[in-house]
Coordinates of C-alpha atoms in Angstrom, one line a residue:
X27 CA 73.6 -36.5 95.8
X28 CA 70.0 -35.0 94.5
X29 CA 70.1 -31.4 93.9
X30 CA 66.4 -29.5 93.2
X31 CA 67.1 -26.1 91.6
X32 CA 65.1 -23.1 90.0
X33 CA 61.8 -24.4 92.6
X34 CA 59.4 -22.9 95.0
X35 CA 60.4 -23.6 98.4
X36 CA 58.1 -23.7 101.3
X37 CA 60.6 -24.9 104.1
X38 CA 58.2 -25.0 107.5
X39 CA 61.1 -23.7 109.0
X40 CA 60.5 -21.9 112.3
X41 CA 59.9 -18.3 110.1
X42 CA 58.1 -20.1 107.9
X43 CA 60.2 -18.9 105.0
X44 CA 59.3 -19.4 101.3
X45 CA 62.2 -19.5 99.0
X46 CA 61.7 -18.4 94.9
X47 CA 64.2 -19.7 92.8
X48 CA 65.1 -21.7 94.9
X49 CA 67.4 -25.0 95.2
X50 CA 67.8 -27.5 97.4
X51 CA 70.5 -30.7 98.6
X52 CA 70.0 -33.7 99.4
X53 CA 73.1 -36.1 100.5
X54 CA 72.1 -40.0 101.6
X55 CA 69.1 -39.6 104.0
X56 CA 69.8 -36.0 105.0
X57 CA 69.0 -32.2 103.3
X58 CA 72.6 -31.0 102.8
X59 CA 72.2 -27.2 101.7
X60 CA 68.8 -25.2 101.0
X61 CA 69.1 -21.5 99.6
X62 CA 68.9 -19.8 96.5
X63 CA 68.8 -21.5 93.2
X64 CA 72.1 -19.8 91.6
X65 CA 74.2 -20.4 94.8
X66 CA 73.1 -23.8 95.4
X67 CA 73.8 -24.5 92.0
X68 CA 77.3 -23.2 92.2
X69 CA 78.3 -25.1 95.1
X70 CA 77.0 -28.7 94.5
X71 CA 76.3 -28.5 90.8
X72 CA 79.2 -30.6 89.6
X73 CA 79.2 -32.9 92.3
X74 CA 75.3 -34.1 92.0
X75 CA 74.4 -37.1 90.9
X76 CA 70.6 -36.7 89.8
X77 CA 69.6 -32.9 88.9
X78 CA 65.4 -32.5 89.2
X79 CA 64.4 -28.8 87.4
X80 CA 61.8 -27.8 89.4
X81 CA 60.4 -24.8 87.5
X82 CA 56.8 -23.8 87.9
X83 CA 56.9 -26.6 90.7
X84 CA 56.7 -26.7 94.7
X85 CA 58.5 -27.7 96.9
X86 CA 57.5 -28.7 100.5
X87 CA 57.8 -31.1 103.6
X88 CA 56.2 -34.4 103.2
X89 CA 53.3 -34.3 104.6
X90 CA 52.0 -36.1 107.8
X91 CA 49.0 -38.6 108.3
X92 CA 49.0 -38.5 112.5
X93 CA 46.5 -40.9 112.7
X94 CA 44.8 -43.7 110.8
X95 CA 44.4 -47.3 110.4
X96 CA 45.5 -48.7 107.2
X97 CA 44.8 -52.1 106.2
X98 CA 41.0 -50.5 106.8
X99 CA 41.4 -50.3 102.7
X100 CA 40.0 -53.9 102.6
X101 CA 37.2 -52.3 104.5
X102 CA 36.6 -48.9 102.0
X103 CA 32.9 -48.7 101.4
X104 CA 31.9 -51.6 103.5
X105 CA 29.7 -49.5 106.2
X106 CA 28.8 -46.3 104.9
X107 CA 26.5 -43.8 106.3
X108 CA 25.9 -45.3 110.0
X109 CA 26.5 -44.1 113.5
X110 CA 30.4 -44.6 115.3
X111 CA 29.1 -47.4 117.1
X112 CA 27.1 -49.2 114.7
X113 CA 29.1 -49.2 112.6
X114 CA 32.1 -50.2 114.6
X115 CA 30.4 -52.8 116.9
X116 CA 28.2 -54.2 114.2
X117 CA 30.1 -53.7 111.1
X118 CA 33.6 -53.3 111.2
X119 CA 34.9 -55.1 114.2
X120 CA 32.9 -58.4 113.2
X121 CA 34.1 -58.2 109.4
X122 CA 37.8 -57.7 111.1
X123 CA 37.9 -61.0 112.6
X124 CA 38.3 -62.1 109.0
X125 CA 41.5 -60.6 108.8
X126 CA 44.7 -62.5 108.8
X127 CA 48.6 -61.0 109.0
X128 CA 48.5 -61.2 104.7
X129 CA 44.9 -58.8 105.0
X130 CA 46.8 -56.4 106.8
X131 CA 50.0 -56.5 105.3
X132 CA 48.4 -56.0 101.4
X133 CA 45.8 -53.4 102.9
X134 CA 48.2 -51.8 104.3
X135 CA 50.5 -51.6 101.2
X136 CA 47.6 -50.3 99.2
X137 CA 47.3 -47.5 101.8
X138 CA 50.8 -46.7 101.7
X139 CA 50.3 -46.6 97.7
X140 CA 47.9 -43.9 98.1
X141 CA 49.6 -42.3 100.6
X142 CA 53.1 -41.6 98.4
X143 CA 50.9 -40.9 95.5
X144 CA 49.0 -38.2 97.6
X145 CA 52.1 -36.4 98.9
X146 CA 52.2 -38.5 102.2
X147 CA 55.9 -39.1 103.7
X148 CA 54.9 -40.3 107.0
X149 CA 52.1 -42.3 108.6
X150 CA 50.9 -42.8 112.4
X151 CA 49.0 -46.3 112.3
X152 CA 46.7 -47.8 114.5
X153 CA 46.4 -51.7 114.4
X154 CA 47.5 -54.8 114.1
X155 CA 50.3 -57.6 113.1
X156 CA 52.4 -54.3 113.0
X157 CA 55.5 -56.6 111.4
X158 CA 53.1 -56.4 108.2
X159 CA 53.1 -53.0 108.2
X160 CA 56.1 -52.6 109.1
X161 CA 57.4 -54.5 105.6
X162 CA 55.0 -53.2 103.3
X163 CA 56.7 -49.5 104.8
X164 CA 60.2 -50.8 103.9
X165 CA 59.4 -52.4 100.6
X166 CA 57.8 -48.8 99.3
X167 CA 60.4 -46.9 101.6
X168 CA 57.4 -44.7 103.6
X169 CA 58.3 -43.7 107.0
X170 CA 55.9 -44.6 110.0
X171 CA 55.1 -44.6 113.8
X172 CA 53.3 -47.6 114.3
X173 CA 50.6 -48.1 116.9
X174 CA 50.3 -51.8 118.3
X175 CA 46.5 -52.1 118.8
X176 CA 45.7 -53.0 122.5
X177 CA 42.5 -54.0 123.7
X178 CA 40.8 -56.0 126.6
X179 CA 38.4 -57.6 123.8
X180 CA 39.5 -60.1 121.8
X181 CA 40.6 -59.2 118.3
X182 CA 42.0 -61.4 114.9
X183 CA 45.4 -60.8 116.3
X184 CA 45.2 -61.7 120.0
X185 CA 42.6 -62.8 122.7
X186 CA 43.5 -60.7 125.5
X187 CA 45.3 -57.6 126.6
X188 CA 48.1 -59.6 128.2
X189 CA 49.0 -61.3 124.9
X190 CA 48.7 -58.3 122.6
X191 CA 51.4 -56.4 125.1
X192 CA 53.5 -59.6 124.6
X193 CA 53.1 -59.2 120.8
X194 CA 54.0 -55.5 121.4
X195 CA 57.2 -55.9 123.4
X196 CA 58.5 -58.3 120.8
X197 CA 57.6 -55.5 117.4
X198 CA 59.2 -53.0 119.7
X199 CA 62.3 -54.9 120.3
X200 CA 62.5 -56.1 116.3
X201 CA 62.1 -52.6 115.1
X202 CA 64.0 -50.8 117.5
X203 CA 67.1 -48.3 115.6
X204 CA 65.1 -48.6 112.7
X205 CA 65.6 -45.9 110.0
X206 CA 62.4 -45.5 108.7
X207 CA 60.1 -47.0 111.5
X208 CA 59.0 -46.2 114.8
X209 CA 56.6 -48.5 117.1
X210 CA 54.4 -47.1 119.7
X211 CA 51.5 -48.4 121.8
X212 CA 48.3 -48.2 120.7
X213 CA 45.4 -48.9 123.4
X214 CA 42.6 -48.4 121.7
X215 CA 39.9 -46.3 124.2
X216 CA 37.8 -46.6 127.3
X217 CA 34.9 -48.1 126.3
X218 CA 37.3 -51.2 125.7
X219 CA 40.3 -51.0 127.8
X220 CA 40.2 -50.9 131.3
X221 CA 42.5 -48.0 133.4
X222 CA 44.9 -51.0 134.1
X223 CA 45.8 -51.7 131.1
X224 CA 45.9 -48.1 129.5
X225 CA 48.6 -48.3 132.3
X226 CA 50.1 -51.0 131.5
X227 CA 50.9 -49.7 128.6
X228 CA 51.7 -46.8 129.3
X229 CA 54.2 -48.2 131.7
X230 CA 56.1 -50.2 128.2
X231 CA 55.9 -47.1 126.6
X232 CA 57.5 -45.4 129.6
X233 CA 60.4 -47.9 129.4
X234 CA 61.3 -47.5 125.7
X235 CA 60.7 -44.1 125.3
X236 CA 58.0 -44.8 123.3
X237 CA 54.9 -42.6 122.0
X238 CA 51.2 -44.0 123.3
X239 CA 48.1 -43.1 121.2
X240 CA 44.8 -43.6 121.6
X241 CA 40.8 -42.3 120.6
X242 CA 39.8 -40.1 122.8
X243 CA 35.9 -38.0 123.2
X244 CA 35.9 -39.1 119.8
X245 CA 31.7 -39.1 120.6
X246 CA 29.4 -37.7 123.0
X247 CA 28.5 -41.5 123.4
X248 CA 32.2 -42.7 125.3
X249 CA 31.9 -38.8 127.4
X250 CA 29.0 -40.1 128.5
X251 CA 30.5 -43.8 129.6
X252 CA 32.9 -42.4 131.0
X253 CA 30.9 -40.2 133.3
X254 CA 28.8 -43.1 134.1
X255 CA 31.5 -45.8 135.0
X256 CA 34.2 -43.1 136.0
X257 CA 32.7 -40.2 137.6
X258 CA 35.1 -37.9 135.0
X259 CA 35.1 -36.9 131.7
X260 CA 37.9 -38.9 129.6
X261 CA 40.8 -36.4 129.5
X262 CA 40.3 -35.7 133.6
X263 CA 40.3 -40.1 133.8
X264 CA 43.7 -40.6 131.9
X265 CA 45.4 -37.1 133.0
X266 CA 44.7 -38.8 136.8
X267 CA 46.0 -42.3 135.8
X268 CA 49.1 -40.5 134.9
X269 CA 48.7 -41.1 131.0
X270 CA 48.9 -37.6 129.7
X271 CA 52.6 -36.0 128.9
X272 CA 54.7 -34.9 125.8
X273 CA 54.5 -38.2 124.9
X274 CA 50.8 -39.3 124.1
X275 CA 48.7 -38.5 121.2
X276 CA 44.9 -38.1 121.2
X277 CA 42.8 -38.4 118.2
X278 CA 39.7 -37.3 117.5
X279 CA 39.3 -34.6 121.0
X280 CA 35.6 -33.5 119.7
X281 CA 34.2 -33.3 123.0
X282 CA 36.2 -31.3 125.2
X283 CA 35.7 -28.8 127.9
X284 CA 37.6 -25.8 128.9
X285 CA 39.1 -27.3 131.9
X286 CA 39.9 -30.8 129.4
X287 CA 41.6 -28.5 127.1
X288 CA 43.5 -27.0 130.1
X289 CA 44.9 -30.0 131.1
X290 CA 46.1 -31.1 127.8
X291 CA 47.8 -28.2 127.2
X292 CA 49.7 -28.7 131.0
X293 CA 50.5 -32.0 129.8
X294 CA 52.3 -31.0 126.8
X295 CA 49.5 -34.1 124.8
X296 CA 49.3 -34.1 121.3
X297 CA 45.9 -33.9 119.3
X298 CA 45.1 -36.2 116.0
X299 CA 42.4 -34.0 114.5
X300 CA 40.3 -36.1 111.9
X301 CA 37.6 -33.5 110.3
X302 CA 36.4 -35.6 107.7
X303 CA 35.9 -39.2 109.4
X304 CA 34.0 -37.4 112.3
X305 CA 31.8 -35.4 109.4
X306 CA 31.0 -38.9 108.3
X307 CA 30.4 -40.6 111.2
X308 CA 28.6 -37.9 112.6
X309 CA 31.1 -37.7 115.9
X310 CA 31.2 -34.1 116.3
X311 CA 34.2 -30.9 115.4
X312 CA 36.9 -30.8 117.7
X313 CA 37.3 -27.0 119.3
X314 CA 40.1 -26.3 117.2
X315 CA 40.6 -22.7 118.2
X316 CA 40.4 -23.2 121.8
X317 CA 43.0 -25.7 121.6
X318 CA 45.5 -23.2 119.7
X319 CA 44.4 -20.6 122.2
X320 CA 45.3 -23.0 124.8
X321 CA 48.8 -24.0 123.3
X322 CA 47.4 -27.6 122.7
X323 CA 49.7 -29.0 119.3
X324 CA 47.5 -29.9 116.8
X325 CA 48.0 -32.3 113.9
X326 CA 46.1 -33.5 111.1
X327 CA 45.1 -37.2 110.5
X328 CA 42.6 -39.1 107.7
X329 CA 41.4 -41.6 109.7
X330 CA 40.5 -45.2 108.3
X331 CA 39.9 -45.1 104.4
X332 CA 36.6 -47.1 105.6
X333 CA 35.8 -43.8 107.7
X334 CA 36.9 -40.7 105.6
X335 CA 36.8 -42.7 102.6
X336 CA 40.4 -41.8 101.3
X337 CA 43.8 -41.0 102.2
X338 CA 44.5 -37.4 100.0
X339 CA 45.5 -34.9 103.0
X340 CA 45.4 -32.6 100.9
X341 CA 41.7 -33.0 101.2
X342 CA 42.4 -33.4 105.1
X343 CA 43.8 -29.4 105.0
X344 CA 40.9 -28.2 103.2
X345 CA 38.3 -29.7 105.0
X346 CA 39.7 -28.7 107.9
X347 CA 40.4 -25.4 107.1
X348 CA 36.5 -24.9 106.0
X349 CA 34.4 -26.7 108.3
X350 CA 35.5 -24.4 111.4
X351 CA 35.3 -21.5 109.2
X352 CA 31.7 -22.4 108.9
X353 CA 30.9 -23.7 112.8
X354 CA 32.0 -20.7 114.3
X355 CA 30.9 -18.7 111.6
X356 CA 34.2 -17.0 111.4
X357 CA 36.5 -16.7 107.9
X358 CA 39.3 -15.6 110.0
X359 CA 39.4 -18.8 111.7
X360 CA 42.0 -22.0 110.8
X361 CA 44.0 -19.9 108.4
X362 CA 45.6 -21.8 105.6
X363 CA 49.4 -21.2 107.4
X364 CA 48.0 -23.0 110.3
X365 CA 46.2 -25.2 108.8
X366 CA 49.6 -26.2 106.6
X367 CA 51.6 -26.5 110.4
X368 CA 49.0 -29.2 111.0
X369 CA 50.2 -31.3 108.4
X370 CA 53.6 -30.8 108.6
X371 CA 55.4 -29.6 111.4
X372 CA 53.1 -29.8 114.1
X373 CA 52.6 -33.8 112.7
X374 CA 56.1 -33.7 113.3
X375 CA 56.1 -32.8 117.2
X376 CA 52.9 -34.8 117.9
X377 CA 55.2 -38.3 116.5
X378 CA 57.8 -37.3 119.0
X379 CA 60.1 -36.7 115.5
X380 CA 60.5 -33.2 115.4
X381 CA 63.8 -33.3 114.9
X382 CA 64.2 -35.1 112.2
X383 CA 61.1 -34.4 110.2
X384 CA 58.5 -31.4 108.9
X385 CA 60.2 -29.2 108.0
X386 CA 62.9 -28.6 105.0
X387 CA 66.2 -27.3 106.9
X388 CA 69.9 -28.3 106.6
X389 CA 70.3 -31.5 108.5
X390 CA 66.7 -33.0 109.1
X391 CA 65.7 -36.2 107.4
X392 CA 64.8 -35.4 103.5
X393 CA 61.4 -36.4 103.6
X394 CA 60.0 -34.0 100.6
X395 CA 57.4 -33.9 97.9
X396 CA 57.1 -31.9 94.4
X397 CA 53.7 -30.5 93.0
X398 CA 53.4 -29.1 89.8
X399 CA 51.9 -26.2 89.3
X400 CA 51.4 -25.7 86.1
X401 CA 47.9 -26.3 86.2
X402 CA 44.5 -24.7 85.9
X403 CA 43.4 -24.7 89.3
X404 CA 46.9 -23.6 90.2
X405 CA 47.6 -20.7 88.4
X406 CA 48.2 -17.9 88.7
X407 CA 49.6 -17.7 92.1
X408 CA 49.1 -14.7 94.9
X409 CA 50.0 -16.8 97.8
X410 CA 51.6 -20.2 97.9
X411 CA 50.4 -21.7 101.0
X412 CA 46.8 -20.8 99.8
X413 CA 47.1 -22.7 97.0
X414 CA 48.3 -25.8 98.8
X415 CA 45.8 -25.9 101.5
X416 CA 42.7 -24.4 99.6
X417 CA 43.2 -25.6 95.9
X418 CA 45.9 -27.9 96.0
X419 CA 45.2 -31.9 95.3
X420 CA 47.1 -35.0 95.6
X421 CA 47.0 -35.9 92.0
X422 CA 49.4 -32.8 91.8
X423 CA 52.1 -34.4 93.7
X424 CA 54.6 -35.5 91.0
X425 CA 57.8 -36.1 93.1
X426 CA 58.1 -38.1 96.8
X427 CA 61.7 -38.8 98.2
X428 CA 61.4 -40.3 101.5
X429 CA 64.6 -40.5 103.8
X430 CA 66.7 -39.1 100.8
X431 CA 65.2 -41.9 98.3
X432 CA 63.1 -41.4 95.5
X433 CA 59.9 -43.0 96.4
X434 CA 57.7 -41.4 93.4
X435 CA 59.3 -39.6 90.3
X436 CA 56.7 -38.1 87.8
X437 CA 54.1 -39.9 89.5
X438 CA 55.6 -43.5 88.8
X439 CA 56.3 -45.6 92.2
X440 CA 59.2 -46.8 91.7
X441 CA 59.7 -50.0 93.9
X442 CA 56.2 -51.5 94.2
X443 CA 54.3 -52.9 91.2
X444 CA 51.1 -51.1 91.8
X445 CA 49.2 -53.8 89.3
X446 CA 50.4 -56.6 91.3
X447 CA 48.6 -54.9 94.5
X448 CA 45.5 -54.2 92.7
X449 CA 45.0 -57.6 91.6
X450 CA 46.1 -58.9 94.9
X451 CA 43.6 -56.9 97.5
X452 CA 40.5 -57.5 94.7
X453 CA 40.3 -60.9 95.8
X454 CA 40.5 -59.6 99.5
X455 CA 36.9 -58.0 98.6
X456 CA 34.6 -60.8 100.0
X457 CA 32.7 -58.8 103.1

């Protein structure tokens, strides 16, 4: 038993309450009690095994990376300042086909390092060999939905779409129960997979319950395929192949119309929003407020590191929160509470785990990180959730427990050797 007293807790519950003085409980994988310090401390004091003081620290919901692509690490820097499909056609795909299952299970571990060190408790990923990724998750202890990569190119990890569903079918079965891992399908967008195969897919998903994410209007270059070879605009093409529902996630969405947001919000379709990567690729802003006018849920991704270039989502929130401020030329816009919901909760919902994670309340998951904030940039303080979305940074996560476990403790991982990865993805740097 962990027991957290005399904190700051902001539990994402659904009144978004903040508790001062606060403690909290955590018994095997699960938040036993939450309340006032004093109380909590009474109750469960004798019985805890490990007591963390958490004065002038704060307390929160792990926060949630709904989309990325991880062993992209290797890849950090490689193709800077270049158009989506230069540099994904010229650049990145070619240097991928390099890769082999140890590429993607180190720079994946590497992401997952910067991930726990940045306040990150659980990760939607994007690619392939998702058995790597899968181990690299357990051996840190980080909690992910994995996305098995599925395209009708050929790629380092299979030759055609047939064969990478194979692959998929078999990581679904192997992972399935899972405590700290989830699989979903992952076909990658329509300038590469055909309808049939997006269906396909979406069909294996269908069977296993299974989330299905994809890129979607991520430029105005794919709209403009897509009215070409389709006749539609992308979200109007899947929503009448039958892949929209509660149960699909879309990142990117910067080139929507009304009706396109309309229909997501019918289907109940998640959105992945990725500010930074599609400032940096040049892709476009997703039309954040008429997708929460809409109802549309709305969570927060980083991307690649070879796209954003890092993993701090922290960063993400802040970013976010300012550059549709600025677009719309409106302050009122992306407040920092919603902004926050992004990360946490509404990550949560869009990874089908609501339930279990993003939020701190007696009987989800404990998936929770500690900042201090006994820093200069964070003191004093007029509003909490402020601070973490608009000043906040990852470097002032001290404390990660993932599942109940203590991933991070006064910023020290404590099950990987982070040397041992250093030295091992530096040779990996031959592109």
């Amino acid at each position: 038993m962990i027991l957290i007293k005399n904190t700051t807790i902001i539990t994402q519950n659904p009144q978004r309450e903040i508790i001062e003085k606060g403690g909290l409980v955590i018994e095997k994988d699960a938040i036993e009690a939450i309340g006032q310090s004093k109380e909590i401390e009474r109750q469960y004091g004798r019985r805890a095994e490990k007591i963390i003081n958490g004065q002038n620290k704060v307390v929160l919901p792990g926060l949630i990376n709904a989309h990325g692509h991880l062993a992209m690490t290797l890849l950090r820097g490689f193709a800077d300042d270049l158009s989506l499909e230069d540099w994904w056609f010229k650049y990145v795909y070619p240097a991928e086909s390099r890769f082999t299952a140890k590429h993607v299970y180190w720079g994946s571990l590497l992401a997952m390092l910067e991930m726990v060190k940045s306040g990150t408790t659980c990760f939607a990923d994007f690619y392939y060999h998702q058995d790597q990724v899968a181990k690299a998750a357990h051996q840190i202890g980080l909690r992910g939905v994995l996305g098995c990569g599925v395209l009708d190119a050929p790629t380092f990890y299979f030759k055609t779409a047939a064969e990478a569903l194979k692959k998929s079918r078999s990581i679904i079965e192997k992972w399935a129960n899972d405590d700290l891992i989830k699989v979903s399908l992952a076909p990658h967008m329509l300038r590469t997979v055909s309808l049939k195969t997006y269906q396909q897919c979406k069909k294996l998903a269908q069977e296993h319950k299974l989330l299905l994410m994809t890129h979607l209007s991520e430029t105005r270059t794919e709209v403009d395929f897509c009215l070409k070879k389709y006749g539609r605009r992308p979200v109007e093409v899947l929503a009448e192949a039958n892949i929209l529902d509660q149960r699909t996630l879309l990142a990117h969405a910067c080139w929507l119309t009304k009706r396109e947001i309309k229909i997501l919000a019918r289907a109940g379709a998640s959105i992945a929003h990725c500010p930074i990567s599609n400032m940096k690729l040049a892709s476009g802003i997703m039309p954040l407020s008429a997708m929460l006018k809409a109802g549309v849920n709305v969570s927060l991704g980083t991307d690649s590191p070879c796209s954003n270039n890092n993993l701090d989502m922290f960063e993400e929130m802040k970013t976010a929160a300012l550059v549709h401020k600025v677009h719309q030329l409106d302050p009122t816009l992306a407040k920092a509470q919603t902004i926050l919901d992004m990360a946490t909760i509404n990550g949560a919902k869009a990874l089908g785990l609501i339930k279990e994670i993003g939020s701190l309340e007696r009987g989800k998951k404990a998936d929770l990180i500690m900042l201090g904030f006994n820093q200069p940039h964070l003191v004093p303080v007029h509003n909490f959730v402020s601070h973490l979305v608009y000043a906040a940074r990852g470097s002032d996560v001290e404390t990660v427990i993932i599942n109940g476990r203590m991933v991070m403790e006064k910023r020290k991982i404590k099950r990987i050797n982070q040397d041992e990865v250093f030295n091992k993805v530096r040779k990996f740097a031959i592109f």
